[in-house]
Coordinates of C-alpha atoms in Angstrom, one line a residue:
X34 CA -34.5 -25.3 -11.8
X35 CA -33.8 -22.4 -10.4
X36 CA -36.0 -19.9 -8.4
X37 CA -36.8 -16.6 -9.4
X38 CA -36.5 -14.3 -6.8
X39 CA -39.0 -11.7 -5.3
X40 CA -37.9 -8.5 -6.3
X41 CA -37.8 -5.5 -3.5
X42 CA -40.7 -3.4 -3.6
X43 CA -40.0 0.5 -3.8
X44 CA -42.0 3.9 -3.1
X45 CA -43.4 6.0 -5.7
X46 CA -44.6 9.4 -5.3
X47 CA -45.2 12.0 -7.9
X48 CA -45.7 15.0 -5.7
X49 CA -46.5 15.7 -2.3
X50 CA -50.3 15.9 -3.1
X51 CA -50.4 12.3 -4.7
X52 CA -51.1 9.3 -2.7
X53 CA -47.9 7.0 -2.4
X54 CA -47.5 4.0 -4.2
X55 CA -46.1 1.0 -2.9
X56 CA -45.1 -1.4 -5.4
X57 CA -45.4 -5.2 -5.5
X58 CA -42.5 -7.1 -3.9
X59 CA -40.7 -8.2 -0.7
X60 CA -40.7 -4.9 1.7
X61 CA -37.7 -3.9 3.6
X62 CA -37.4 -1.9 6.8
X63 CA -36.3 1.1 4.9
X64 CA -38.9 1.1 2.4
X65 CA -41.6 0.8 5.0
X66 CA -39.8 3.7 6.7
X67 CA -40.2 5.7 3.7
X68 CA -44.0 4.3 2.9
X69 CA -45.1 5.9 6.1
X70 CA -42.9 9.3 5.9
X71 CA -44.3 9.8 2.7
X72 CA -47.7 9.2 3.9
X73 CA -47.6 11.5 6.9
X74 CA -46.5 14.2 4.3
X75 CA -49.1 13.7 1.9
X76 CA -51.7 14.1 5.1
X77 CA -50.0 17.3 5.9
X78 CA -50.0 18.6 2.5
X79 CA -53.6 17.8 2.0
X80 CA -54.7 18.2 5.4
X81 CA -56.4 15.0 5.8
X82 CA -58.2 14.5 9.2
X83 CA -57.0 11.2 11.4
X84 CA -60.3 9.4 10.3
X85 CA -59.8 9.2 6.7
X86 CA -55.9 9.0 6.6
X87 CA -55.8 5.0 6.3
X88 CA -58.8 4.9 3.6
X89 CA -57.0 7.4 1.4
X90 CA -53.6 5.9 1.0
X91 CA -54.5 1.9 1.2
X92 CA -55.3 2.0 -2.6
X93 CA -51.7 2.7 -3.1
X94 CA -50.5 -0.6 -1.9
X95 CA -50.3 -2.5 -4.9
X96 CA -48.8 -6.1 -3.7
X97 CA -51.4 -8.6 -4.5
X98 CA -50.6 -10.3 -0.6
X99 CA -51.2 -7.1 1.2
X100 CA -54.1 -6.3 -1.3
X101 CA -55.8 -9.9 0.0
X102 CA -55.3 -9.0 3.6
X103 CA -56.6 -5.2 3.0
X104 CA -59.4 -6.8 1.3
X105 CA -60.3 -9.0 3.9
X106 CA -60.2 -6.6 7.0
X107 CA -61.2 -3.7 5.1
X108 CA -63.9 -2.5 7.3
X109 CA -61.5 -3.1 11.0
X110 CA -58.2 -1.6 9.2
X111 CA -60.1 1.8 7.6
X112 CA -61.5 2.1 11.5
X113 CA -57.7 2.2 13.2
X114 CA -55.6 5.2 13.0
X115 CA -52.5 5.7 11.1
X116 CA -50.0 4.9 13.6
X117 CA -51.7 1.3 14.6
X118 CA -52.0 0.4 10.9
X119 CA -48.7 1.1 10.5
X120 CA -47.7 -1.2 13.7
X121 CA -50.7 -3.9 12.1
X122 CA -48.8 -3.8 8.5
X123 CA -45.0 -4.3 10.0
X124 CA -46.2 -6.9 12.3
X125 CA -47.8 -9.0 9.4
X126 CA -45.3 -8.0 6.0
X127 CA -41.7 -7.1 8.0
X128 CA -39.7 -10.1 8.7
X129 CA -40.2 -11.6 12.3
X130 CA -36.7 -10.5 13.2
X131 CA -36.1 -7.4 11.2
X132 CA -35.6 -5.5 14.3
X133 CA -32.5 -8.0 15.7
X134 CA -31.1 -7.8 12.2
X135 CA -31.1 -4.1 11.8
X136 CA -29.5 -3.7 15.3
X137 CA -26.9 -5.8 14.2
X138 CA -26.5 -4.0 11.2
X139 CA -25.8 -0.9 12.8
X140 CA -23.8 -2.2 15.5
X141 CA -21.3 -3.7 13.0
X142 CA -21.0 -0.3 10.8
X143 CA -17.2 0.9 10.6
X144 CA -16.1 4.3 8.7
X145 CA -13.4 2.4 6.6
X146 CA -10.7 4.3 4.8
X147 CA -12.6 5.8 2.3
X148 CA -15.6 6.8 3.6
X149 CA -15.6 10.2 5.2
X150 CA -16.7 10.6 8.9
X151 CA -19.7 13.1 8.2
X152 CA -21.1 10.3 5.5
X153 CA -20.5 7.5 8.2
X154 CA -22.5 9.5 10.7
X155 CA -25.2 10.1 8.2
X156 CA -25.5 6.3 7.2
X157 CA -25.7 5.3 11.1
X158 CA -28.2 8.0 11.9
X159 CA -30.4 6.6 8.7
X160 CA -30.0 3.0 10.2
X161 CA -30.8 4.1 13.5
X162 CA -34.0 5.9 12.3
X163 CA -35.4 2.2 11.3
X164 CA -35.4 1.4 14.7
X165 CA -37.6 4.5 16.0
X166 CA -40.5 3.5 18.2
X167 CA -38.9 0.1 18.9
X168 CA -36.6 -0.8 22.3
X169 CA -33.4 -1.1 19.7
X170 CA -33.7 2.7 18.9
X171 CA -30.2 3.9 20.4
X172 CA -30.6 7.4 22.4
X173 CA -27.8 9.9 21.6
X174 CA -25.5 8.8 24.1
X175 CA -25.2 4.9 22.7
X176 CA -25.6 6.8 19.3
X177 CA -22.4 8.5 20.0
X178 CA -20.3 5.4 21.5
X179 CA -21.2 3.4 18.5
X180 CA -20.3 5.9 16.2
X181 CA -16.9 6.4 18.3
X182 CA -16.2 2.5 17.8
X183 CA -16.7 2.5 14.3
X184 CA -14.2 5.2 13.8
X185 CA -11.3 5.0 11.4
X186 CA -7.9 4.4 13.5
X187 CA -6.2 7.9 12.7
X188 CA -8.9 9.8 13.1
X189 CA -9.8 8.3 16.5
X190 CA -6.2 8.8 17.6
X191 CA -6.2 12.5 16.6
X192 CA -9.5 12.8 18.4
X193 CA -7.9 11.3 21.5
X194 CA -4.8 13.9 21.2
X195 CA -7.0 16.9 21.1
X196 CA -9.5 15.6 23.8
X197 CA -12.6 15.9 21.9
X198 CA -14.3 13.1 24.1
X199 CA -14.7 15.5 26.8
X200 CA -17.3 17.6 24.8
X201 CA -20.4 17.2 26.4
X202 CA -22.9 18.0 23.5
X203 CA -23.6 15.3 21.0
X204 CA -23.9 17.7 18.1
X205 CA -20.9 19.7 19.0
X206 CA -19.1 16.7 19.3
X207 CA -20.1 15.6 16.0
X208 CA -18.9 19.0 14.7
X209 CA -15.9 18.8 15.9
X210 CA -14.9 15.2 14.7
X211 CA -15.7 16.2 11.4
X212 CA -13.5 19.3 11.5
X213 CA -11.1 17.1 12.5
X214 CA -11.5 14.3 10.0
X215 CA -11.7 16.9 6.9
X216 CA -8.2 18.1 7.9
X217 CA -6.6 14.8 8.3
X218 CA -8.1 14.3 4.7
X219 CA -6.7 17.4 3.4
X220 CA -3.1 16.6 4.6
X221 CA -3.3 12.9 3.3
X222 CA -4.5 14.4 -0.2
X223 CA -1.4 16.8 0.2
X224 CA 1.2 13.7 1.1
X225 CA -0.3 11.4 -1.9
X226 CA 0.8 14.5 -4.1
X227 CA 4.1 15.0 -2.9
X228 CA 4.7 11.5 -3.2
X229 CA 3.4 11.4 -6.7
X230 CA 5.6 14.1 -7.5
X231 CA 8.7 12.6 -6.0
X232 CA 8.1 9.6 -7.8
X233 CA 7.4 11.4 -10.9
X234 CA 10.5 13.5 -11.0
X235 CA 12.8 10.4 -9.6
X236 CA 11.5 8.4 -12.6
X237 CA 12.5 11.3 -14.9
X238 CA 15.7 11.8 -13.7
X239 CA 16.5 8.0 -13.5
X240 CA 15.6 7.5 -16.9
X241 CA 17.6 10.1 -18.3
X242 CA 20.8 9.4 -16.1
X243 CA 20.3 5.6 -16.8
X244 CA 23.0 4.2 -19.6
X245 CA 21.1 1.2 -19.9
X246 CA 18.3 3.2 -21.6
X247 CA 20.3 3.5 -24.6
X248 CA 21.3 -0.1 -24.7
X249 CA 20.8 -2.5 -28.2
X250 CA 17.4 -4.0 -27.8
X251 CA 17.6 -7.8 -28.0
X252 CA 14.6 -10.4 -28.6
X253 CA 14.4 -14.1 -28.5
X254 CA 12.8 -14.3 -31.9
X255 CA 14.2 -14.1 -35.2
X256 CA 13.7 -11.0 -36.6
X257 CA 11.2 -11.0 -39.7
X258 CA 11.6 -8.9 -43.1
X259 CA 9.3 -7.2 -45.0
X260 CA 5.6 -7.3 -44.6
X261 CA 3.7 -11.0 -44.0
X262 CA 1.8 -12.1 -46.9
X263 CA -1.9 -11.7 -46.9
X264 CA -3.6 -15.4 -46.3
X265 CA -7.3 -16.7 -45.8
X266 CA -5.9 -19.1 -42.8
X267 CA -7.1 -18.0 -39.3
X268 CA -3.8 -16.1 -37.7
X269 CA -2.1 -18.2 -35.4
X270 CA -1.5 -16.5 -32.0
X271 CA 1.5 -16.8 -29.4
X272 CA 0.5 -18.1 -26.2
X273 CA -0.5 -16.3 -23.4
X274 CA 2.7 -15.7 -21.1
X275 CA 2.6 -17.6 -17.9
X276 CA 2.9 -15.4 -14.5
X277 CA 6.5 -16.9 -13.9
X278 CA 7.4 -15.4 -17.6
X279 CA 5.8 -12.2 -16.6
X280 CA 8.0 -12.1 -13.7
X281 CA 11.1 -12.9 -15.5
X282 CA 10.7 -10.0 -17.9
X283 CA 9.3 -7.5 -15.4
X284 CA 12.6 -8.5 -13.1
X285 CA 15.2 -7.9 -16.2
X286 CA 13.8 -4.6 -17.9
X287 CA 11.6 -6.7 -19.7
X288 CA 8.5 -5.6 -22.3
X289 CA 5.6 -8.3 -22.4
X290 CA 4.7 -6.9 -25.8
X291 CA 7.7 -7.8 -27.9
X292 CA 9.1 -10.1 -25.2
X293 CA 12.7 -8.4 -25.3
X294 CA 14.8 -7.9 -22.5
X295 CA 16.5 -4.9 -20.9
X296 CA 14.7 -2.2 -23.1
X297 CA 14.1 1.0 -22.3
X298 CA 10.1 0.8 -23.2
X299 CA 7.0 -0.8 -21.8
X300 CA 4.2 -2.5 -23.3
X301 CA 1.9 0.9 -23.5
X302 CA 5.0 2.4 -26.1
X303 CA 6.2 -0.7 -27.5
X304 CA 7.7 0.4 -30.9
X305 CA 8.5 -3.3 -31.9
X306 CA 6.0 -5.4 -34.1
X307 CA 3.9 -8.3 -32.8
X308 CA 5.6 -11.3 -32.2
X309 CA 5.8 -14.3 -35.0
X310 CA 4.1 -17.2 -33.5
X311 CA 6.3 -19.3 -35.9
X312 CA 9.6 -18.4 -34.5
X313 CA 8.6 -17.9 -30.7
X314 CA 9.7 -19.7 -27.7
X315 CA 9.4 -20.1 -24.3
X316 CA 11.4 -17.7 -22.3
X317 CA 14.1 -19.3 -20.2
X318 CA 16.9 -17.4 -17.8
X319 CA 19.4 -18.9 -20.5
X320 CA 17.7 -15.8 -22.7
X321 CA 18.3 -13.5 -20.1
X322 CA 21.7 -14.5 -19.7
X323 CA 22.5 -14.4 -24.0
X324 CA 20.6 -11.1 -23.5
X325 CA 22.9 -9.6 -20.9
X326 CA 26.1 -11.1 -22.7
X327 CA 24.9 -8.9 -25.8
X328 CA 24.3 -5.6 -24.5
X329 CA 25.2 -5.5 -21.0
X330 CA 28.2 -4.4 -19.3
X331 CA 30.3 -6.5 -16.5
X332 CA 31.1 -5.2 -12.8
X333 CA 34.3 -6.9 -11.3
X334 CA 35.3 -7.7 -8.2
X335 CA 38.5 -7.8 -7.9
X336 CA 40.8 -9.6 -5.5
X337 CA 44.8 -9.9 -4.7
X338 CA 47.1 -11.7 -6.7
X339 CA 50.1 -13.4 -5.6
X340 CA 53.5 -12.2 -6.6
X341 CA 54.2 -15.3 -8.6
X342 CA 51.1 -14.8 -10.8
X343 CA 51.9 -11.1 -11.2
X344 CA 55.3 -12.0 -12.6
X345 CA 53.9 -15.0 -15.0
X346 CA 52.3 -12.4 -17.1
X347 CA 53.8 -12.7 -20.9
X348 CA 52.8 -8.8 -21.3
X349 CA 54.0 -7.4 -18.2
X350 CA 50.7 -6.1 -17.4
X351 CA 49.2 -7.0 -14.0
X352 CA 46.2 -8.7 -14.5
X353 CA 43.8 -9.2 -11.5
X354 CA 41.2 -12.4 -11.4
X355 CA 37.6 -12.0 -11.2
X356 CA 35.8 -13.5 -8.0
X357 CA 32.3 -12.4 -9.3
X358 CA 30.6 -11.3 -12.3
X359 CA 27.0 -9.5 -11.8
X360 CA 24.6 -8.9 -14.3
X361 CA 23.0 -5.1 -14.1
X362 CA 19.3 -5.0 -13.2
X363 CA 16.6 -2.6 -11.2
X364 CA 16.2 -5.6 -8.8
X365 CA 19.9 -6.4 -8.2
X366 CA 18.8 -10.3 -6.7
X367 CA 16.8 -11.0 -9.9
X368 CA 19.9 -11.7 -12.1
X369 CA 23.1 -13.3 -10.9
X370 CA 25.0 -14.6 -13.9
X371 CA 26.3 -18.4 -13.0
X372 CA 30.0 -18.9 -11.9
X373 CA 31.2 -22.0 -13.2
X374 CA 34.0 -22.6 -11.0
X375 CA 35.2 -21.2 -7.6
X376 CA 37.8 -18.9 -7.8
X377 CA 39.0 -19.0 -4.0
X378 CA 40.0 -22.6 -3.0
X379 CA 42.0 -23.6 0.0
X380 CA 45.0 -25.6 0.1
X381 CA 44.1 -29.4 0.4
X382 CA 47.5 -30.3 2.1
X383 CA 47.0 -27.5 4.9
X384 CA 50.5 -25.9 4.2
X385 CA 50.0 -22.2 4.2
X386 CA 51.6 -20.2 1.3
X387 CA 54.1 -17.2 1.9
X388 CA 51.7 -14.8 -0.2
X389 CA 48.7 -15.7 2.0
X390 CA 46.4 -18.6 3.6
X391 CA 44.3 -18.9 0.4
X392 CA 45.5 -19.9 -3.4
X393 CA 43.7 -18.5 -6.8
X394 CA 42.8 -20.9 -9.3
X395 CA 43.9 -20.3 -12.9
X396 CA 41.6 -18.1 -14.4
X397 CA 40.3 -18.7 -17.6
X398 CA 41.5 -16.0 -20.5
X399 CA 37.8 -14.8 -20.8
X400 CA 37.7 -14.2 -17.1
X401 CA 40.8 -11.9 -16.9
X402 CA 40.1 -8.4 -16.9
X403 CA 42.9 -5.1 -16.3
X404 CA 42.1 -3.4 -13.4
X405 CA 40.4 -0.1 -13.4
X406 CA 41.8 3.3 -13.8
X407 CA 39.6 5.4 -11.9
X408 CA 39.9 6.3 -8.5
X409 CA 37.1 6.2 -6.1
X410 CA 35.8 9.7 -5.2
X411 CA 36.8 11.4 -1.6
X412 CA 33.3 11.6 -0.5
X413 CA 29.7 10.8 -1.7
X414 CA 26.4 12.5 -1.0
X415 CA 24.2 11.1 2.4
X416 CA 21.5 9.2 1.3
X417 CA 18.4 10.4 3.4
X418 CA 15.1 9.1 3.2
X419 CA 11.8 11.4 3.5
X420 CA 9.5 9.7 5.9
X421 CA 7.0 10.6 8.8
X422 CA 5.5 9.0 12.0
X423 CA 2.9 9.9 14.2
X424 CA 3.5 11.2 17.7
X425 CA 1.3 12.1 20.9
X426 CA 1.5 15.9 20.4
X427 CA -0.8 17.8 17.9
X428 CA 1.7 17.7 15.0
X429 CA 0.4 14.7 13.4
X430 CA 2.2 13.2 11.4
X431 CA 5.5 14.8 11.5
X432 CA 7.6 14.9 8.4
X433 CA 11.3 14.5 8.1
X434 CA 14.3 13.6 6.3
X435 CA 16.3 10.4 8.4
X436 CA 19.8 9.5 7.6
X437 CA 20.5 6.0 6.3
X438 CA 23.7 4.7 7.7
X439 CA 24.4 1.0 6.6
X440 CA 27.2 0.9 9.0
X441 CA 25.8 1.9 12.4
X442 CA 25.1 -0.9 14.6
X443 CA 22.1 1.1 16.1
X444 CA 19.2 3.2 15.4
X445 CA 19.4 6.5 16.9
X446 CA 17.3 9.6 17.4
X447 CA 17.9 12.8 18.5
X448 CA 16.7 14.0 22.1
X449 CA 15.0 17.1 20.6
X450 CA 13.1 15.0 18.0
X451 CA 12.2 12.7 20.6
X452 CA 10.6 15.3 22.8
X453 CA 8.8 16.9 19.4
X454 CA 7.4 13.9 19.0
X455 CA 6.3 13.3 22.7
X456 CA 6.8 9.5 22.7
X457 CA 7.1 8.2 26.3
X458 CA 10.8 7.5 27.0
X459 CA 12.2 3.9 28.4
X460 CA 15.2 2.9 30.0
X461 CA 17.8 0.7 28.7
X462 CA 18.7 -2.1 30.6
X463 CA 22.5 -1.5 29.9
X464 CA 23.5 1.7 28.9
X465 CA 24.8 1.8 25.3
X466 CA 28.2 3.3 24.5
X467 CA 29.5 5.0 21.5
X468 CA 33.2 5.8 20.9
X469 CA 34.2 8.3 19.4
X470 CA 36.3 7.6 16.0
X471 CA 38.9 10.4 16.8
X472 CA 41.2 10.4 19.6
X473 CA 41.5 13.5 21.5
X474 CA 44.6 14.2 23.3
X475 CA 45.6 10.5 22.7
X476 CA 42.7 9.3 24.8
X477 CA 39.6 7.7 23.4
X478 CA 36.0 9.4 24.1
X479 CA 33.1 7.6 24.9
X480 CA 29.6 8.5 25.5
X481 CA 26.8 7.0 27.2
X482 CA 23.3 6.8 26.6
X483 CA 20.4 5.1 28.7
X484 CA 17.0 6.2 26.9
X485 CA 15.0 4.7 23.8
X486 CA 11.8 4.9 22.2
X487 CA 9.8 3.0 19.8
X488 CA 8.3 3.9 16.9
X489 CA 7.4 3.1 13.3
X490 CA 8.0 4.7 10.1
X491 CA 6.3 5.3 7.1
X492 CA 6.4 6.8 3.6
X493 CA 4.6 10.2 2.7
X494 CA 1.9 8.0 1.0
X495 CA 1.6 5.6 3.9
X496 CA 1.8 2.5 1.4
X497 CA 4.9 1.2 3.0
X498 CA 5.3 1.0 6.9
X499 CA 8.3 -0.2 8.7
X500 CA 8.3 -2.8 11.6
X501 CA 8.5 -1.3 15.1
X502 CA 12.2 -0.2 15.9
X503 CA 13.7 1.1 19.0
X504 CA 15.8 4.0 18.6
X505 CA 18.4 5.4 21.0
X506 CA 18.0 8.7 22.2
X507 CA 21.3 10.8 21.4
X508 CA 21.5 14.4 22.7
X509 CA 22.9 16.8 19.7
X510 CA 22.6 14.0 16.9
X511 CA 23.2 15.7 13.6
X512 CA 20.2 14.4 11.8
X513 CA 16.4 13.8 13.5
X514 CA 17.0 10.3 13.2
X515 CA 20.0 7.9 11.8
X516 CA 18.7 4.4 10.3
X517 CA 21.3 1.7 10.7
X518 CA 21.7 -1.9 10.6
X519 CA 18.8 -2.8 13.2
X520 CA 16.3 -0.8 10.9
X521 CA 17.5 -2.0 7.4
X522 CA 18.1 -5.8 8.5
X523 CA 14.8 -6.0 10.5
X524 CA 12.6 -4.3 7.5
X525 CA 15.0 -6.6 4.9
X526 CA 16.2 -3.5 3.1
X527 CA 19.2 -3.8 0.5
X528 CA 20.8 -0.6 0.3
X529 CA 22.6 0.1 -3.3
X530 CA 25.0 3.2 -2.5
X531 CA 26.1 3.6 -6.4
X532 CA 22.1 3.9 -7.1
X533 CA 21.2 5.7 -4.0
X534 CA 18.2 3.4 -3.3
X535 CA 16.9 1.3 -0.5
X536 CA 14.7 -1.7 -1.4
X537 CA 12.6 -4.0 0.6
X538 CA 13.9 -7.3 -1.1
X539 CA 10.4 -8.7 0.2

């Protein structure tokens, strides 16, 4: 048997010249304060003397429990002043520990990421006003400490960097912090706009340059011909896709509407018909492999071959055995075609061959491909990441382009950029020695660096943040920062030089 919950009371007043009406229900501290303020406005508007105030407003209290209390003590209550009446009213009809509960709510209030500073301040002051006339009411100095403690983290750092805590006047301090908060929100909106524009432009360029967008679609269901016959029987539906099947489709450019792999559309713009329940079957990894063999192109990794194998070719053409065949996917880890046999194997008897320490197993005819005719380019474009970080200066945050180098054994930062951020320089326990790749007058040139800083990098929308990294300070560096292997490995980032992407694999 469920118990009916008592509704909350509310205050109604059609105009200041009318008596405030307190409806039946449980009375909260906020409703009690609203009723008291409405009564005082009514007294001022009607110019009611103090002796008549209580007698005029008790008729607006509609709750039966309060009415019984008033009827029992009418003569006593009418003789009281309005202030004394409200004290008795609160004592009898607010919960016993309402003051402690209100104070706990006040002390636990925080700004959060979505609320503006000014809305947060107004909410704190409204909550504190409920405690007026009690020992729990916070004066301005304690209220300022509470607002500062509940402030959003980035705003708090900005306030500290601008030394606004030295402002003595409470109202002036509120206005200064409000200006900082509005500036941060404008910057964040601009960063989010830039991130959306960059993502949209990258998506458009990537879609137009992606040859797989012109692939022939493959489905694991048999095609249907002609329009289906109208039947009075209930229409059968395919079973709902499991999360694992959703992941299988998403990792292999699939459409969850038609369940096709390697498509250039998604469910929102799927041009195919609904699946046929009679021919539908559960999606498996073997369907991905079959789809790839139907429409995909393989990338062959080629290894050296012994002269004996070269001379044994019947057509006189040199063939190279394939060591691995990988399928293409936007998620490169998502699809790896199985390798039936090991191509490389060591000699069982331990004897070394004149052609090398490893032998090559006989490849099957399907595994043999001709060597690629095209030569690699002399150079490719550098891979930069536009990111932001926070510093101890007024320029907060700082946006810059960091060079990604997955052959560098350290993370480097230019001395000028480190000074711009204003971060604390620390001494290395052991100096870092870098050697110039080219000799000068037949001698090796070495450089020694002994300082580093710690920092954290974020993307422009602040949706992805790196782990804290240590960057060695290097004067005259060609880029503000160069992100080497420590950054990539520490953050589980995989770099695809061909696709010009760096992806967090986790």
